[in-house]
Amino acid sequence: MTEYWVSQGNKWCDLCKIFISNNPFSIRTHELGKRHKDNVTQRLSTMQKDGAAKEKEQQQAAKALQLIEAKAKKSYQKDLENNQRNTDGDSSAAPGEGLVLHPLFPIACIVIFDLYSTNSTSIYY
């Protein structure tokens, strides 16, 4: 069978958003042109600005994380001190004094447990 003619095709320039002929001369001519060089410069400056903004955002996140960790450590130390005072008998609070359960709590637990218990004949709930 004879071979049929196939077009050489075009090359897409991502920076300039145009098609150019797919041969070395056209590609070189396009890449040495003013429009392409301006687009390369613009893309590089955009990438630099984006990188700087991302770096700044990461630094702010790191500062916020350090602040959160410092506050958490301070709160933890305070909790340890309060716990130590409670175990020494300085506080008159009984264990579980702040807990208040609803009067129907045990009944509600049984009802919920019965709803979600497995059927003995199958593995499904």
PDB file of C-alpha atoms in Angstrom, residues 36-86:
ATOM      1  CA  HIS A  36       8.205  35.621  22.937  1.00  0.00           C
ATOM      2  CA  LYS A  37      11.043  37.184  24.938  1.00  0.00           C
ATOM      3  CA  ASP A  38       8.606  39.600  26.621  1.00  0.00           C
ATOM      4  CA  ASN A  39       6.312  36.704  27.505  1.00  0.00           C
ATOM      5  CA  VAL A  40       9.231  34.732  28.988  1.00  0.00           C
ATOM      6  CA  THR A  41      10.223  37.741  31.117  1.00  0.00           C
ATOM      7  CA  GLN A  42       6.642  38.213  32.272  1.00  0.00           C
ATOM      8  CA  ARG A  43       6.280  34.510  33.168  1.00  0.00           C
ATOM      9  CA  LEU A  44       9.518  34.531  35.175  1.00  0.00           C
ATOM     10  CA  SER A  45       8.495  37.625  37.137  1.00  0.00           C
ATOM     11  CA  THR A  46       5.082  36.083  37.855  1.00  0.00           C
ATOM     12  CA  MET A  47       6.724  32.888  39.092  1.00  0.00           C
ATOM     13  CA  GLN A  48       9.058  34.911  41.321  1.00  0.00           C
ATOM     14  CA  LYS A  49       6.157  36.877  42.843  1.00  0.00           C
ATOM     15  CA  ASP A  50       4.153  33.702  43.426  1.00  0.00           C
ATOM     16  CA  GLY A  51       7.145  32.043  45.085  1.00  0.00           C
ATOM     17  CA  ALA A  52       7.685  35.034  47.368  1.00  0.00           C
ATOM     18  CA  ALA A  53       4.000  35.104  48.330  1.00  0.00           C
ATOM     19  CA  LYS A  54       4.034  31.374  49.056  1.00  0.00           C
ATOM     20  CA  GLU A  55       7.175  31.715  51.180  1.00  0.00           C
ATOM     21  CA  LYS A  56       5.601  34.571  53.146  1.00  0.00           C
ATOM     22  CA  GLU A  57       2.454  32.503  53.713  1.00  0.00           C
ATOM     23  CA  GLN A  58       4.538  29.563  54.970  1.00  0.00           C
ATOM     24  CA  GLN A  59       6.412  31.842  57.379  1.00  0.00           C
ATOM     25  CA  GLN A  60       3.134  33.219  58.727  1.00  0.00           C
ATOM     26  CA  ALA A  61       1.810  29.685  59.185  1.00  0.00           C
ATOM     27  CA  ALA A  62       4.989  28.696  61.040  1.00  0.00           C
ATOM     28  CA  LYS A  63       4.669  31.731  63.340  1.00  0.00           C
ATOM     29  CA  ALA A  64       1.021  30.927  64.024  1.00  0.00           C
ATOM     30  CA  LEU A  65       1.917  27.313  64.799  1.00  0.00           C
ATOM     31  CA  GLN A  66       4.652  28.397  67.211  1.00  0.00           C
ATOM     32  CA  LEU A  67       2.207  30.727  68.953  1.00  0.00           C
ATOM     33  CA  ILE A  68      -0.372  27.946  69.256  1.00  0.00           C
ATOM     34  CA  GLU A  69       2.239  25.540  70.621  1.00  0.00           C
ATOM     35  CA  ALA A  70       3.433  28.116  73.164  1.00  0.00           C
ATOM     36  CA  LYS A  71      -0.126  28.728  74.372  1.00  0.00           C
ATOM     37  CA  ALA A  72      -0.781  24.990  74.551  1.00  0.00           C
ATOM     38  CA  LYS A  73       2.391  24.420  76.563  1.00  0.00           C
ATOM     39  CA  LYS A  74       1.450  27.225  78.951  1.00  0.00           C
ATOM     40  CA  SER A  75      -2.053  25.782  79.358  1.00  0.00           C
ATOM     41  CA  TYR A  76      -0.617  22.307  79.916  1.00  0.00           C
ATOM     42  CA  GLN A  77       1.703  23.595  82.641  1.00  0.00           C
ATOM     43  CA  LYS A  78      -1.246  25.358  84.274  1.00  0.00           C
ATOM     44  CA  ASP A  79      -3.281  22.136  84.156  1.00  0.00           C
ATOM     45  CA  LEU A  80      -0.410  20.203  85.721  1.00  0.00           C
ATOM     46  CA  GLU A  81      -0.188  22.745  88.543  1.00  0.00           C
ATOM     47  CA  ASN A  82      -3.950  22.575  89.139  1.00  0.00           C
ATOM     48  CA  ASN A  83      -3.846  18.780  89.119  1.00  0.00           C
ATOM     49  CA  GLN A  84      -0.987  18.787  91.610  1.00  0.00           C
ATOM     50  CA  ARG A  85      -2.939  21.111  93.917  1.00  0.00           C
ATOM     51  CA  ASN A  86      -6.039  18.895  93.644  1.00  0.00           C
TER      52      ASN A  86
END
